[in-house]
Tab-separated table of C-alpha atoms in Angstrom:
chain	number	residue	atom	x	y	z
A	1	GLU	CA	-45.240	32.378	96.776
A	2	VAL	CA	-41.537	32.620	97.286
A	3	ASP	CA	-39.108	34.314	94.959
A	4	PRO	CA	-38.553	31.928	91.971
A	5	SER	CA	-34.881	32.720	92.129
A	6	LEU	CA	-34.727	30.739	95.338
A	7	LEU	CA	-35.942	27.541	93.655
A	8	THR	CA	-33.535	25.085	91.964
A	9	ILE	CA	-36.302	23.420	89.908
A	10	LYS	CA	-37.880	25.881	87.575
A	11	ASN	CA	-40.715	25.452	85.137
A	12	PRO	CA	-39.337	25.376	81.567
A	13	PRO	CA	-40.763	28.007	79.220
A	14	GLN	CA	-43.779	26.828	77.301
A	15	THR	CA	-43.101	26.440	73.533
A	16	ARG	CA	-45.675	25.875	70.837
A	17	PRO	CA	-45.310	22.577	68.985
A	18	THR	CA	-44.070	23.031	65.426
A	19	PRO	CA	-46.192	21.400	62.732
A	20	ALA	CA	-44.728	18.310	61.139
A	21	GLN	CA	-42.805	19.212	58.005
A	22	ALA	CA	-43.591	17.393	54.803
A	23	PRO	CA	-40.742	15.205	53.543
A	24	THR	CA	-38.491	16.982	51.045
A	25	ARG	CA	-38.818	15.505	47.524
A	26	ARG	CA	-35.804	15.244	45.339
A	27	PRO	CA	-36.180	17.016	41.993
A	28	THR	CA	-37.052	14.677	39.139
A	29	GLN	CA	-34.008	13.997	36.977
A	30	VAL	CA	-34.772	14.787	33.348
A	31	ILE	CA	-32.635	12.924	30.830
A	32	VAL	CA	-32.089	14.998	27.702
A	33	PRO	CA	-31.525	12.793	24.631
A	34	PRO	CA	-28.543	13.610	22.428
A	35	PRO	CA	-29.302	15.872	19.461
A	36	SER	CA	-30.431	14.176	16.317
A	37	PRO	CA	-28.170	14.354	13.246
A	38	SER	CA	-30.477	16.944	11.690
A	39	SER	CA	-30.056	19.322	14.653
A	40	ALA	CA	-26.372	18.617	15.189
A	41	GLU	CA	-23.707	20.849	13.760
A	42	PRO	CA	-22.885	20.044	10.151
A	43	PRO	CA	-19.700	18.015	9.714
A	44	ILE	CA	-18.330	20.635	7.347
A	45	LYS	CA	-17.425	23.916	9.023
A	46	CYS	CA	-17.016	26.639	6.458
A	47	PRO	CA	-14.811	28.968	8.583
A	48	ASN	CA	-12.179	26.251	8.813
A	49	TYR	CA	-11.815	26.158	5.041
A	50	LYS	CA	-11.440	29.926	4.828
A	51	LYS	CA	-8.087	29.537	6.559
A	52	ASP	CA	-6.839	27.168	3.877
A	53	GLU	CA	-4.832	28.940	1.189
A	54	LYS	CA	-5.831	26.393	-1.445
A	55	ILE	CA	-9.568	26.879	-0.902
A	56	ASN	CA	-11.279	30.129	-1.856
A	57	MET	CA	-14.863	29.949	-0.603
A	58	ASP	CA	-15.765	33.240	-2.285
A	59	ARG	CA	-14.605	31.834	-5.604
A	60	ILE	CA	-16.519	28.602	-5.026
A	61	CYS	CA	-19.770	30.334	-4.060
A	62	LYS	CA	-19.817	33.303	-6.422
A	63	VAL	CA	-22.111	33.527	-9.439
A	64	GLY	CA	-20.284	31.669	-12.182
A	65	GLY	CA	-18.420	29.646	-9.548
A	66	CYS	CA	-18.538	25.966	-8.669
A	67	CYS	CA	-22.042	25.708	-7.166
A	68	ASP	CA	-24.255	27.091	-9.922
A	69	SER	CA	-27.148	25.194	-11.479
A	70	VAL	CA	-24.720	24.072	-14.213
A	71	ARG	CA	-21.354	22.584	-13.307
A	72	SER	CA	-18.322	24.681	-14.046
A	73	ALA	CA	-15.730	23.609	-16.597
A	74	SER	CA	-12.996	25.735	-15.028
A	75	GLU	CA	-9.751	24.173	-13.909
A	76	TYR	CA	-10.186	25.552	-10.366
A	77	CYS	CA	-13.690	24.150	-9.891
A	78	HIS	CA	-12.659	20.746	-11.194
A	79	SER	CA	-9.865	20.743	-8.610
A	80	MET	CA	-12.465	21.511	-5.910
A	81	TYR	CA	-14.834	18.799	-7.183
A	82	SER	CA	-11.951	16.342	-6.950
A	83	PHE	CA	-10.739	17.626	-3.545
A	84	PHE	CA	-14.108	17.504	-1.758
A	85	GLY	CA	-15.440	14.486	-3.654
A	86	GLY	CA	-18.794	13.395	-2.266
A	87	ASN	CA	-18.783	16.280	0.240
A	88	MET	CA	-18.986	18.922	-2.488
A	89	GLY	CA	-22.767	18.934	-2.233
A	90	GLU	CA	-22.536	19.809	1.486
A	91	ILE	CA	-20.091	22.612	0.696
A	92	CYS	CA	-22.528	24.155	-1.787
A	93	THR	CA	-25.505	23.710	0.546
A	94	GLY	CA	-23.929	24.650	3.875
A	95	CYS	CA	-21.449	27.324	2.787
A	96	CYS	CA	-23.012	28.815	-0.334
A	97	GLN	CA	-26.736	28.114	0.226
A	98	LYS	CA	-26.802	26.615	-3.252
A	99	LYS	CA	-27.480	23.208	-4.724
A	100	LEU	CA	-24.707	21.435	-6.586
A	101	ALA	CA	-25.572	20.479	-10.160
A	102	PRO	CA	-25.540	16.712	-10.797
A	103	PRO	CA	-22.612	15.158	-12.684
A	104	PRO	CA	-23.013	14.090	-16.317
A	105	PRO	CA	-24.612	10.686	-16.923
A	106	LEU	CA	-22.367	7.785	-17.819
A	107	HIS	CA	-21.546	7.476	-21.500
A	108	ASP	CA	-21.930	4.222	-23.379
A	109	THR	CA	-18.375	4.372	-24.743
A	110	HIS	CA	-16.329	7.065	-22.976
A	111	GLN	CA	-14.949	6.147	-19.565
A	112	PRO	CA	-15.153	8.618	-16.607
A	113	ILE	CA	-12.076	10.781	-16.190
A	114	ASP	CA	-10.576	12.928	-13.424
A	115	CYS	CA	-11.085	16.388	-14.905
A	116	SER	CA	-8.730	17.974	-12.349
A	117	THR	CA	-5.831	16.381	-14.254
A	118	ILE	CA	-6.811	17.990	-17.590
A	119	ASP	CA	-5.000	21.060	-18.825
A	120	SER	CA	-7.287	24.031	-19.656
A	121	PRO	CA	-10.625	22.159	-19.663
A	122	PHE	CA	-12.597	25.411	-19.890
A	123	ARG	CA	-10.822	26.426	-23.085
A	124	ILE	CA	-11.235	22.936	-24.515
A	125	CYS	CA	-14.976	23.009	-23.831
A	126	LYS	CA	-15.917	26.515	-24.857
A	127	PRO	CA	-17.995	27.006	-28.032
A	128	SER	CA	-16.164	26.859	-31.358
A	129	SER	CA	-13.300	25.009	-29.732
A	130	CYS	CA	-12.142	21.393	-29.384
A	131	CYS	CA	-15.428	19.685	-28.509
A	132	ASP	CA	-17.552	20.643	-31.492
A	133	GLU	CA	-19.151	18.031	-33.694
A	134	VAL	CA	-16.599	18.903	-36.359
A	135	LYS	CA	-13.005	18.824	-35.170
A	136	SER	CA	-11.193	22.084	-34.793
A	137	THR	CA	-8.119	22.950	-36.858
A	138	THR	CA	-6.699	25.494	-34.379
A	139	SER	CA	-3.191	24.872	-33.108
A	140	PHE	CA	-4.489	24.706	-29.528
A	141	CYS	CA	-7.004	21.978	-30.280
A	142	GLU	CA	-4.643	20.068	-32.535
A	143	ASP	CA	-2.195	19.989	-29.627
A	144	LYS	CA	-4.892	18.689	-27.259
A	145	TYR	CA	-6.020	16.043	-29.745
A	146	LYS	CA	-2.459	14.711	-29.929
A	147	LYS	CA	-1.903	14.956	-26.169
A	148	TYR	CA	-5.077	13.193	-25.005
A	149	GLY	CA	-5.893	10.892	-27.923
A	150	ASP	CA	-9.094	8.920	-27.335
A	151	GLN	CA	-9.468	10.609	-23.930
A	152	ILE	CA	-10.733	13.708	-25.722
A	153	GLY	CA	-14.116	11.948	-25.933
A	154	SER	CA	-14.208	11.561	-22.131
A	155	ILE	CA	-13.001	15.141	-21.598
A	156	CYS	CA	-15.739	16.627	-23.759
A	157	TRP	CA	-18.405	14.475	-22.128
A	158	TYR	CA	-17.439	14.637	-18.423
A	159	CYS	CA	-15.487	17.896	-18.042
A	160	CYS	CA	-17.653	20.386	-19.934
A	161	SER	CA	-20.596	22.192	-18.366
A	162	GLN	CA	-22.829	20.364	-20.823
A	163	PRO	CA	-21.788	16.912	-22.135
A	164	LYS	CA	-20.584	17.093	-25.722
A	165	GLU	CA	-19.956	14.497	-28.420
A	166	VAL	CA	-16.741	14.924	-30.373
A	167	ASP	CA	-16.076	14.407	-34.042
A	168	PRO	CA	-15.889	10.587	-34.465
A	169	SER	CA	-12.866	11.007	-36.724
A	170	LEU	CA	-10.842	11.949	-33.624
A	171	LEU	CA	-11.373	8.555	-32.036
A	172	THR	CA	-9.391	5.478	-32.962
A	173	ILE	CA	-12.047	3.224	-31.424
A	174	LYS	CA	-15.064	3.648	-33.618
A	175	ASN	CA	-18.278	1.792	-34.070
A	176	PRO	CA	-18.248	-0.020	-37.410
A	177	PRO	CA	-20.906	1.215	-39.825
A	178	GLN	CA	-24.057	-0.786	-39.718
A	179	THR	CA	-24.691	-2.567	-43.033
A	180	ARG	CA	-27.936	-4.166	-43.966
A	181	PRO	CA	-27.650	-7.905	-44.532
A	182	THR	CA	-28.180	-8.822	-48.156
A	183	PRO	CA	-30.875	-11.419	-48.770
A	184	ALA	CA	-29.609	-14.883	-49.519
A	185	GLN	CA	-29.485	-15.511	-53.228
A	186	ALA	CA	-30.965	-18.673	-54.663
A	187	PRO	CA	-28.325	-21.049	-56.089
A	188	THR	CA	-27.824	-20.642	-59.780
A	189	ARG	CA	-29.010	-23.675	-61.687
A	190	ARG	CA	-27.105	-24.837	-64.683
A	191	PRO	CA	-29.246	-25.143	-67.822
A	192	THR	CA	-30.318	-28.683	-68.548
A	193	GLN	CA	-28.280	-30.169	-71.389
A	194	VAL	CA	-30.492	-31.742	-74.015
A	195	ILE	CA	-28.827	-34.463	-76.082
A	196	VAL	CA	-30.328	-34.718	-79.567
A	197	PRO	CA	-29.697	-38.110	-81.251
A	198	PRO	CA	-28.197	-37.949	-84.709
A	199	THR	CA	-30.624	-38.334	-87.563
A	200	ARG	CA	-30.408	-41.468	-89.672
A	201	ARG	CA	-29.989	-41.139	-93.374
A	202	PRO	CA	-32.611	-42.998	-95.541
């Protein structure tokens, strides 16, 4: 054997065959559905309202505030009920962890009223004040009776913590008293006139 360095054609080095690689699979794409409304963030974000000077969340949520089991008659809470409208229930639930009391039922006669426009509704509604069954003679209540007229019936029903009926004498629109119908009387008959013939003389 000659020196391999003298040869131009050399045997290539022997390499072991590599096993066939399995084809690479792409990872399965998982589509995540959007969150349901129940798991989504609530539309009302309490921290945003804490920056508003007109809204005092502590005052709304405190005991004796606007979200108790009985609706408040205070002027501030009525302004909040009017401001938030139908969202007031979400404010009480999401920000105060309380349940808003339902509004008063509709009255047969008194029309609903915006209580946020009423002056001193809490004082009007408190016991021994303007919404008792017998009208008050205090100067404060007399002033409110003159100022609001027939609306005092709506104020006492819709703006107080508990609906109240006012003294009917305060209302100009009153139900007429119910009178029992009298039974129909039989027509009076005139007495029958009897004509007696004159007697003949013998």
